[in-house]
PDB file of N, CA and C in Angstrom:
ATOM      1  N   UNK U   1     -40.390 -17.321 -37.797  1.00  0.00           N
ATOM      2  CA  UNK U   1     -41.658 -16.628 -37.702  1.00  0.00           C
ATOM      3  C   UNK U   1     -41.428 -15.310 -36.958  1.00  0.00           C
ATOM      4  N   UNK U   2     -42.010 -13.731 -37.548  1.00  0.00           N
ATOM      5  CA  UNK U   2     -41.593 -12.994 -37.401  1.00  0.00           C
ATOM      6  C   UNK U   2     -42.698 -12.583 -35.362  1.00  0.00           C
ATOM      7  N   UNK U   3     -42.256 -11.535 -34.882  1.00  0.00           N
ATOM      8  CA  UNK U   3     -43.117 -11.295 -33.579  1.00  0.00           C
ATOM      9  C   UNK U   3     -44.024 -10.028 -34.261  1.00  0.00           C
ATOM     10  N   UNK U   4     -45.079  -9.760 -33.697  1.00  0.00           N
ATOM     11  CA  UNK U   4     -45.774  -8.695 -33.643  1.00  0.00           C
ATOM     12  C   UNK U   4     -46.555  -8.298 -32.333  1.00  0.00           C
ATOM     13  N   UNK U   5     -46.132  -7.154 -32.194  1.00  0.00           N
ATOM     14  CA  UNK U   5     -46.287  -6.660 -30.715  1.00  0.00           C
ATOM     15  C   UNK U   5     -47.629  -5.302 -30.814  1.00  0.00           C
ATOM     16  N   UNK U   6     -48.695  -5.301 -30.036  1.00  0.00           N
ATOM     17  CA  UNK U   6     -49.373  -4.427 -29.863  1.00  0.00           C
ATOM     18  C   UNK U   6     -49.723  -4.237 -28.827  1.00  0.00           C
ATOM     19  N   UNK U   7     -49.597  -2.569 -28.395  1.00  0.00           N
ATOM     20  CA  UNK U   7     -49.467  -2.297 -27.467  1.00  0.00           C
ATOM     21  C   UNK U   7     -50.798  -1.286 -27.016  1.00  0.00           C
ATOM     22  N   UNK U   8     -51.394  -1.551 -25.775  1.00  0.00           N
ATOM     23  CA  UNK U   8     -52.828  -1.176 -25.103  1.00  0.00           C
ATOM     24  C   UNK U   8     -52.513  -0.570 -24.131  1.00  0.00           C
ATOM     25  N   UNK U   9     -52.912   1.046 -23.973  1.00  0.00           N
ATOM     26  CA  UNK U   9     -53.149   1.765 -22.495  1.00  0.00           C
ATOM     27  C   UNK U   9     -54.033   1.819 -22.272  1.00  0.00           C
ATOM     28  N   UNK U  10     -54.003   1.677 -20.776  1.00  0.00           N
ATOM     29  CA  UNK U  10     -55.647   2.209 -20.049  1.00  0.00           C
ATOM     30  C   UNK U  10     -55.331   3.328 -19.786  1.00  0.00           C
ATOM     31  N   UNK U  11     -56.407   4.374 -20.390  1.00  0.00           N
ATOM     32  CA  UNK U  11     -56.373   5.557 -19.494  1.00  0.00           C
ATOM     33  C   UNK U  11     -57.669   6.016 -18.824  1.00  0.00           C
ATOM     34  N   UNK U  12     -56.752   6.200 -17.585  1.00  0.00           N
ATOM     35  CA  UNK U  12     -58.344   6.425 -16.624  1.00  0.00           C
ATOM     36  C   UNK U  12     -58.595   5.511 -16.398  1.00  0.00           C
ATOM     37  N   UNK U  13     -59.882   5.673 -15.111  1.00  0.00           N
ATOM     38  CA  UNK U  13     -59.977   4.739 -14.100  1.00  0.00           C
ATOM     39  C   UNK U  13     -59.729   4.013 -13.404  1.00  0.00           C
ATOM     40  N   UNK U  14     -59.758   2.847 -12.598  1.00  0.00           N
ATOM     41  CA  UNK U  14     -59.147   2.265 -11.713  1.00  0.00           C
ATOM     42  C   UNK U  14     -57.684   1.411 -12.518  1.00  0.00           C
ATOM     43  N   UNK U  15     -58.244   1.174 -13.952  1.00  0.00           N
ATOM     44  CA  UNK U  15     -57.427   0.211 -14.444  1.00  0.00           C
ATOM     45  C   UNK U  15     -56.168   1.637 -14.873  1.00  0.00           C
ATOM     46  N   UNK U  16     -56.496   2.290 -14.921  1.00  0.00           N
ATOM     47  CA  UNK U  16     -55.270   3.514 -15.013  1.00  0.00           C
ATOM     48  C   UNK U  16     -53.515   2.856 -15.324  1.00  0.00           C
ATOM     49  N   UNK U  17     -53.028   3.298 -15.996  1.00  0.00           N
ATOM     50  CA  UNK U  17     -51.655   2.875 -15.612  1.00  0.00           C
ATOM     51  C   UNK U  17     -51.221   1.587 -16.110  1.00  0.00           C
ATOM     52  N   UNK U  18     -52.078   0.622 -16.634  1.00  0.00           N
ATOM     53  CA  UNK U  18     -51.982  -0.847 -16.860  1.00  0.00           C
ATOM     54  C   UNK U  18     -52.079  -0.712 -18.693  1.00  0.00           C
ATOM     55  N   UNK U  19     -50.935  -1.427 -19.011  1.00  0.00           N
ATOM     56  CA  UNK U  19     -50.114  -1.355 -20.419  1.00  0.00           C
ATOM     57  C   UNK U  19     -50.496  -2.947 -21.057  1.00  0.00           C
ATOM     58  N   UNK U  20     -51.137  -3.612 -21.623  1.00  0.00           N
ATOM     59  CA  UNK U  20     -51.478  -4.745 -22.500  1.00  0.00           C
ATOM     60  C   UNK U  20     -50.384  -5.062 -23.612  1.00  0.00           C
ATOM     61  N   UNK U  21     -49.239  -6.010 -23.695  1.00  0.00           N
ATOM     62  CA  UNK U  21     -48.752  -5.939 -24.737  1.00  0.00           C
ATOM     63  C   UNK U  21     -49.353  -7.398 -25.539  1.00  0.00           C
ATOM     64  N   UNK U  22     -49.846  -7.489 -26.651  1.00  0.00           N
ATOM     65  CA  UNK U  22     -50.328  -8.497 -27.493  1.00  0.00           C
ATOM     66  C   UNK U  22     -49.290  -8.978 -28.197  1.00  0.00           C
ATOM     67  N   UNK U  23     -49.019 -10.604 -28.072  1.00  0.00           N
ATOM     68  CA  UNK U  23     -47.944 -10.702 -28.926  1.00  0.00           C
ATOM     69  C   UNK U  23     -48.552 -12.136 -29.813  1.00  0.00           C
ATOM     70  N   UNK U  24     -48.085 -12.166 -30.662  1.00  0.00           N
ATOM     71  CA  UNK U  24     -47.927 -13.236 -31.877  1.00  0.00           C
ATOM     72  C   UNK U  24     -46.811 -13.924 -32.807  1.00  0.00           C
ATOM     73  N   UNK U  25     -46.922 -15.070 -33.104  1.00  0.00           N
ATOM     74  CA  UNK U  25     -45.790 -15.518 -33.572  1.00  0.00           C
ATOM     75  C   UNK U  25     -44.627 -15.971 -32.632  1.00  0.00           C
ATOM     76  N   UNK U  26     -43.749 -15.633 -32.958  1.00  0.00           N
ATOM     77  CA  UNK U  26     -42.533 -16.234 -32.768  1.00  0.00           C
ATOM     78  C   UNK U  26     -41.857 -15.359 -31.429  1.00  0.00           C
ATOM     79  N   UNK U  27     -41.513 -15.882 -29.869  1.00  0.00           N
ATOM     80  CA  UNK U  27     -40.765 -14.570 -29.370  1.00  0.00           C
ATOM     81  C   UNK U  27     -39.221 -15.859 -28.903  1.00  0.00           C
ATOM     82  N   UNK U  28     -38.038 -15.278 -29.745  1.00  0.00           N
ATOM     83  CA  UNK U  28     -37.101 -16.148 -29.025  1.00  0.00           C
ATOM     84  C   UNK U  28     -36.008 -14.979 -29.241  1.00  0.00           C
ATOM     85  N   UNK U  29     -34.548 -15.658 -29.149  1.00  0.00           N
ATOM     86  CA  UNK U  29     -33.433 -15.277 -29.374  1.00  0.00           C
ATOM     87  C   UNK U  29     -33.586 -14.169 -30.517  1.00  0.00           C
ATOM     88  N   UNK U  30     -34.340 -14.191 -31.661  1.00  0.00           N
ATOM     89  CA  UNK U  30     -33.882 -13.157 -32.700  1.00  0.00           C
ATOM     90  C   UNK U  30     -35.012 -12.411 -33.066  1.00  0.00           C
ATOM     91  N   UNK U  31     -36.439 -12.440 -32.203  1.00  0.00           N
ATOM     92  CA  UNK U  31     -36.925 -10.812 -31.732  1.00  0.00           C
ATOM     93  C   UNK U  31     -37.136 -10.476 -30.304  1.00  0.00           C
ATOM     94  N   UNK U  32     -36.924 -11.063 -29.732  1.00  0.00           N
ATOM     95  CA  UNK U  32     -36.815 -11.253 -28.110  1.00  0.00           C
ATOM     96  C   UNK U  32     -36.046  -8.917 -28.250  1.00  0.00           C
ATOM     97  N   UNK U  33     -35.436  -8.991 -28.664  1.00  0.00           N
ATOM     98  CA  UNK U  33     -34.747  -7.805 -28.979  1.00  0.00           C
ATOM     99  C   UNK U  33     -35.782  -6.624 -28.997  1.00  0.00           C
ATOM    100  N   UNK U  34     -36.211  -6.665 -30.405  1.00  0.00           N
ATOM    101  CA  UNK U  34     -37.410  -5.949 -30.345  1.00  0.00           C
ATOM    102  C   UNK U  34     -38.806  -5.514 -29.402  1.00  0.00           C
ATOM    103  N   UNK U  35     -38.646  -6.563 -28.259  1.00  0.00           N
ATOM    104  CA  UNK U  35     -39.555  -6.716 -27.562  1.00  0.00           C
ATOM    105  C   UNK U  35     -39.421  -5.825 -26.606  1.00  0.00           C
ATOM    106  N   UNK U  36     -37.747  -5.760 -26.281  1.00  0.00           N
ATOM    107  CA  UNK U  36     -37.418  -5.259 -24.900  1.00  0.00           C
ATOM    108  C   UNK U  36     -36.738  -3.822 -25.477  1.00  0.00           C
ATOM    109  N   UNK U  37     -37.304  -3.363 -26.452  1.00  0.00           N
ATOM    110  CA  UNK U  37     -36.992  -2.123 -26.978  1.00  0.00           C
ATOM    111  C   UNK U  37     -38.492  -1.554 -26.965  1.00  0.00           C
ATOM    112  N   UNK U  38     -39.202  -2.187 -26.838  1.00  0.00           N
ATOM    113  CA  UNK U  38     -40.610  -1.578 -27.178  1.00  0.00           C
ATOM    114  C   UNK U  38     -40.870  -1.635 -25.403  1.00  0.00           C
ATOM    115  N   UNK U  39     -40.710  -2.433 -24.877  1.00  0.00           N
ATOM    116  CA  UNK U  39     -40.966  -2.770 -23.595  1.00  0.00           C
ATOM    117  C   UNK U  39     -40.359  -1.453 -22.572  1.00  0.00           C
ATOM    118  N   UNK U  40     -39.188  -1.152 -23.328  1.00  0.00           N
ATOM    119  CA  UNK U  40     -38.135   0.048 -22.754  1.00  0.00           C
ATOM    120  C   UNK U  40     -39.182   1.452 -22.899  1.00  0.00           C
ATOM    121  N   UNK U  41     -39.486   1.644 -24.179  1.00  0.00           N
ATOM    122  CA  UNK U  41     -40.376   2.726 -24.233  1.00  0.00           C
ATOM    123  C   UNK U  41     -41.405   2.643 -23.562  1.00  0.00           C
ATOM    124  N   UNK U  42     -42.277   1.696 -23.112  1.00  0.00           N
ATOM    125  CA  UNK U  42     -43.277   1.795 -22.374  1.00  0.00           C
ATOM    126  C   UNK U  42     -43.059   1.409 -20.804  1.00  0.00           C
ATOM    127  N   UNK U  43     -42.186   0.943 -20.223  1.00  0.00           N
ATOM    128  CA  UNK U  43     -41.787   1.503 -18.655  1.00  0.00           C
ATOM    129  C   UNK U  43     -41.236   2.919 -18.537  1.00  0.00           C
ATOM    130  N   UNK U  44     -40.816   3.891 -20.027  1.00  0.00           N
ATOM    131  CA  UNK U  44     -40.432   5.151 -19.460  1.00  0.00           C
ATOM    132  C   UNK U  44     -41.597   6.216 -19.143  1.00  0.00           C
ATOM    133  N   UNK U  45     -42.846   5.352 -19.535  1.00  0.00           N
ATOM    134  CA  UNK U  45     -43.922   6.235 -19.110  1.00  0.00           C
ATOM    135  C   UNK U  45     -44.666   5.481 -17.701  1.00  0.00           C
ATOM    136  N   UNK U  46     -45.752   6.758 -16.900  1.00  0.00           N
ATOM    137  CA  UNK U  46     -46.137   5.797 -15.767  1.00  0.00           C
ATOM    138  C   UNK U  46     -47.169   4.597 -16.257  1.00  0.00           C
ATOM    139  N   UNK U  47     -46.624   3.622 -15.472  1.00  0.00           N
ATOM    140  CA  UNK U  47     -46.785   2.373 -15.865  1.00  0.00           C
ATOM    141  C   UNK U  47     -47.319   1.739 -14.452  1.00  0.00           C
ATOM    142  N   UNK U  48     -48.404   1.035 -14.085  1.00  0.00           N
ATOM    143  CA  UNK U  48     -48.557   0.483 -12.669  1.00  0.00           C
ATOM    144  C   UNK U  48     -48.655  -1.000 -12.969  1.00  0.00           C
ATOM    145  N   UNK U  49     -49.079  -1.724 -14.186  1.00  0.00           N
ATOM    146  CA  UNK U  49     -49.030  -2.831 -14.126  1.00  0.00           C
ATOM    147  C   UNK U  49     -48.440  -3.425 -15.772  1.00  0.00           C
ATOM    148  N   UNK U  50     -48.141  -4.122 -16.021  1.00  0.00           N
ATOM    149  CA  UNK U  50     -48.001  -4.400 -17.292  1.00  0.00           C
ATOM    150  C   UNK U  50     -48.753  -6.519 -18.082  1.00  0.00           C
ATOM    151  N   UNK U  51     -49.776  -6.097 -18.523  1.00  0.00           N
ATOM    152  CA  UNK U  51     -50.154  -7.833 -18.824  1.00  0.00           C
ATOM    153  C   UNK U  51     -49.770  -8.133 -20.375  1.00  0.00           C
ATOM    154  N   UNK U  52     -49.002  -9.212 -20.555  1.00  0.00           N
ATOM    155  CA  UNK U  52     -48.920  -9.939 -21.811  1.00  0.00           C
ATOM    156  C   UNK U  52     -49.903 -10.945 -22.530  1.00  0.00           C
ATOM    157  N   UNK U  53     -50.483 -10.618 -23.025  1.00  0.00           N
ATOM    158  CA  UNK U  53     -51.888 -11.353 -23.622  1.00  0.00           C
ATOM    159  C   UNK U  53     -50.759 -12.398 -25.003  1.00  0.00           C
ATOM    160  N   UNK U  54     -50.841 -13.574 -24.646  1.00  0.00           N
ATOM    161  CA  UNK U  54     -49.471 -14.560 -25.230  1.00  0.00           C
ATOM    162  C   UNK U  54     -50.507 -15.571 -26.011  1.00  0.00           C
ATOM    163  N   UNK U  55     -52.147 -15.114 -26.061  1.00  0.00           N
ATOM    164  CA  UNK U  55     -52.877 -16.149 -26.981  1.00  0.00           C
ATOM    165  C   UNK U  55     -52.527 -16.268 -28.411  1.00  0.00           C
ATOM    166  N   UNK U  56     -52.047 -15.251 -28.903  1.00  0.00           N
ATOM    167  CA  UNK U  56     -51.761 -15.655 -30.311  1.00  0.00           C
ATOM    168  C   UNK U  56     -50.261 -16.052 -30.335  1.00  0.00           C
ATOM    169  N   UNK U  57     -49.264 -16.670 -29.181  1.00  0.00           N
ATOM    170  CA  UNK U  57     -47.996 -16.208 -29.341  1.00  0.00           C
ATOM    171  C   UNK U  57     -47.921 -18.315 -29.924  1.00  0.00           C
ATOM    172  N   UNK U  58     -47.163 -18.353 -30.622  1.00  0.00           N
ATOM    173  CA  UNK U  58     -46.785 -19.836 -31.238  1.00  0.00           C
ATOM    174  C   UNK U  58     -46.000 -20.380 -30.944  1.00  0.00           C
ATOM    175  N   UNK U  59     -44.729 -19.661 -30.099  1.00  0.00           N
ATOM    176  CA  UNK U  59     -43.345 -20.204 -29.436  1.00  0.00           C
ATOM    177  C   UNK U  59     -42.921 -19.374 -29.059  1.00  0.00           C
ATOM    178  N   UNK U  60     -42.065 -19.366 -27.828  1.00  0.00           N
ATOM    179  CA  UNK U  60     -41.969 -19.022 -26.934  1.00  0.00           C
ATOM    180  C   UNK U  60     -40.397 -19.718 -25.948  1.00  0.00           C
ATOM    181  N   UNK U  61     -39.204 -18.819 -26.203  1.00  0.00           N
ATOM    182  CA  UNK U  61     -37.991 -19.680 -25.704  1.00  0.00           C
ATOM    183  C   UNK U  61     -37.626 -19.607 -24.948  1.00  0.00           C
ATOM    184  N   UNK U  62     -36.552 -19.441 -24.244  1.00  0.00           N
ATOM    185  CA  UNK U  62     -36.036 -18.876 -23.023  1.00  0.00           C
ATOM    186  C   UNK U  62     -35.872 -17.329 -22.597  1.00  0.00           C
ATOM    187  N   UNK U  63     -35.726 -17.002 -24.031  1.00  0.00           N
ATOM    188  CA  UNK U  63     -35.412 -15.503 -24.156  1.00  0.00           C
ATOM    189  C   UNK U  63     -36.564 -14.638 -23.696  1.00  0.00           C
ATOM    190  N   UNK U  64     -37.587 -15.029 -23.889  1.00  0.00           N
ATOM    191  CA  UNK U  64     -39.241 -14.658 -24.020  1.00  0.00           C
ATOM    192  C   UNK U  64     -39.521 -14.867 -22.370  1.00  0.00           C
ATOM    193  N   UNK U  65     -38.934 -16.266 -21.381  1.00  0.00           N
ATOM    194  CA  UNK U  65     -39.158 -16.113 -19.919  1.00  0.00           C
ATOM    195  C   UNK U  65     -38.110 -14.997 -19.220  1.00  0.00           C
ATOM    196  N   UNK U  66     -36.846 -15.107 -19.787  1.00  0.00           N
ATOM    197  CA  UNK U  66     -36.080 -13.829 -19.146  1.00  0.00           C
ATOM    198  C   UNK U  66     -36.740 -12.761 -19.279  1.00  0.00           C
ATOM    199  N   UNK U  67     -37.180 -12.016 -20.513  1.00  0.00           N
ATOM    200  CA  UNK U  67     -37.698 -10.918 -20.255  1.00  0.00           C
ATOM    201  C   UNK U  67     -39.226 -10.816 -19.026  1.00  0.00           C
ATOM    202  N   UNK U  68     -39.539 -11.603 -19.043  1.00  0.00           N
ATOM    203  CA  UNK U  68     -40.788 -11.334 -18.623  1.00  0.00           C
ATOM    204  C   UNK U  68     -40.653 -11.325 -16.770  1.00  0.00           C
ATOM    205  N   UNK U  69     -39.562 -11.772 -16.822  1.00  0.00           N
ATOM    206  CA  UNK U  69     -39.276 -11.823 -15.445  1.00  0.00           C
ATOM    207  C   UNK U  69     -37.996 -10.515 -15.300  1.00  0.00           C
ATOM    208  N   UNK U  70     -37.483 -10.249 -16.041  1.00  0.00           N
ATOM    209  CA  UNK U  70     -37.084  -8.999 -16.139  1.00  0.00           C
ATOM    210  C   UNK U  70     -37.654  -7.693 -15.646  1.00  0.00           C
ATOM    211  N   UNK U  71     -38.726  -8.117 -16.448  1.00  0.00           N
ATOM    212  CA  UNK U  71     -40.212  -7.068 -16.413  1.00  0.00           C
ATOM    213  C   UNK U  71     -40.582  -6.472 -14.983  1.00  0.00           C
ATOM    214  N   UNK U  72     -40.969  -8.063 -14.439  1.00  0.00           N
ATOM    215  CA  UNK U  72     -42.051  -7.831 -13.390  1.00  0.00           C
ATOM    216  C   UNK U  72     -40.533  -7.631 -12.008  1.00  0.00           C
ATOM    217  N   UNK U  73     -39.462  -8.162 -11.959  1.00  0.00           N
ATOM    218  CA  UNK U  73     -38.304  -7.053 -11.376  1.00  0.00           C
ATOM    219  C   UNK U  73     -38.404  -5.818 -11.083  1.00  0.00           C
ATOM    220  N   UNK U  74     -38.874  -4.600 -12.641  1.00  0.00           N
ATOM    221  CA  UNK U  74     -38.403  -3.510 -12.553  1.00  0.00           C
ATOM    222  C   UNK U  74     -39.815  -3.403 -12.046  1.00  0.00           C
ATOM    223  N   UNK U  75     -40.446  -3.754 -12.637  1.00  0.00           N
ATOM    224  CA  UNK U  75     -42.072  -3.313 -12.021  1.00  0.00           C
ATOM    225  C   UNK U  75     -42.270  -3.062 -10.411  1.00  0.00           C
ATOM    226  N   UNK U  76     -41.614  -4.103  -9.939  1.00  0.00           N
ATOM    227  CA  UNK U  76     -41.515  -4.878  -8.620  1.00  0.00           C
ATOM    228  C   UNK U  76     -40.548  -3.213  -7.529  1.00  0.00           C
ATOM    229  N   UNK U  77     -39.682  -2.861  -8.456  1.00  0.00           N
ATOM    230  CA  UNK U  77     -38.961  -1.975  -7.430  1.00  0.00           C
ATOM    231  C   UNK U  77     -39.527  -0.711  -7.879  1.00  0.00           C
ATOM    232  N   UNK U  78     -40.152  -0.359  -8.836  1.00  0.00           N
ATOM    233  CA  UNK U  78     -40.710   1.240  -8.945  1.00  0.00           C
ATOM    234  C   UNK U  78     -41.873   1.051  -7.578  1.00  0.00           C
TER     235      UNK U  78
END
């Protein structure tokens, strides 16, 4: 099952800075990839928080908790 990723800025106001990525389907070993390529482009802009909205997501592997803790790492030291 393929992933599909959509991606939400706030601009302006308090919520300023906070990036929504929507995901669906499938996130493991073989788009886990794609994720953290899209994920790459959106920490190179300012970024203050980042939430994964995972209601439509169907599975979910190991690959899918590394990144996400990846994430909140880099988040963690900017």
């Amino acid at each position: 099952m393929p992933l599909k990723i959509k991606i939400f800025r706030t601009i302006g106001g308090q919520d300023s800075g906070v990036v929504t990525l929507q995901l669906a389907g499938s996130l493991d070993t073989a788009t886990a990839p794609e994720l953290e390529r899209q994920l790459a482009s959106v920490m190179m802009g300012p970024v203050k928080a980042i939430v994964f909205d995972l209601a439509q997501l169907k599975f979910m592997s190991s690959a899918g908790i590394r990144i996400f803790s990846t994430t909140r790492k880099t988040l963690q030291e900017q």
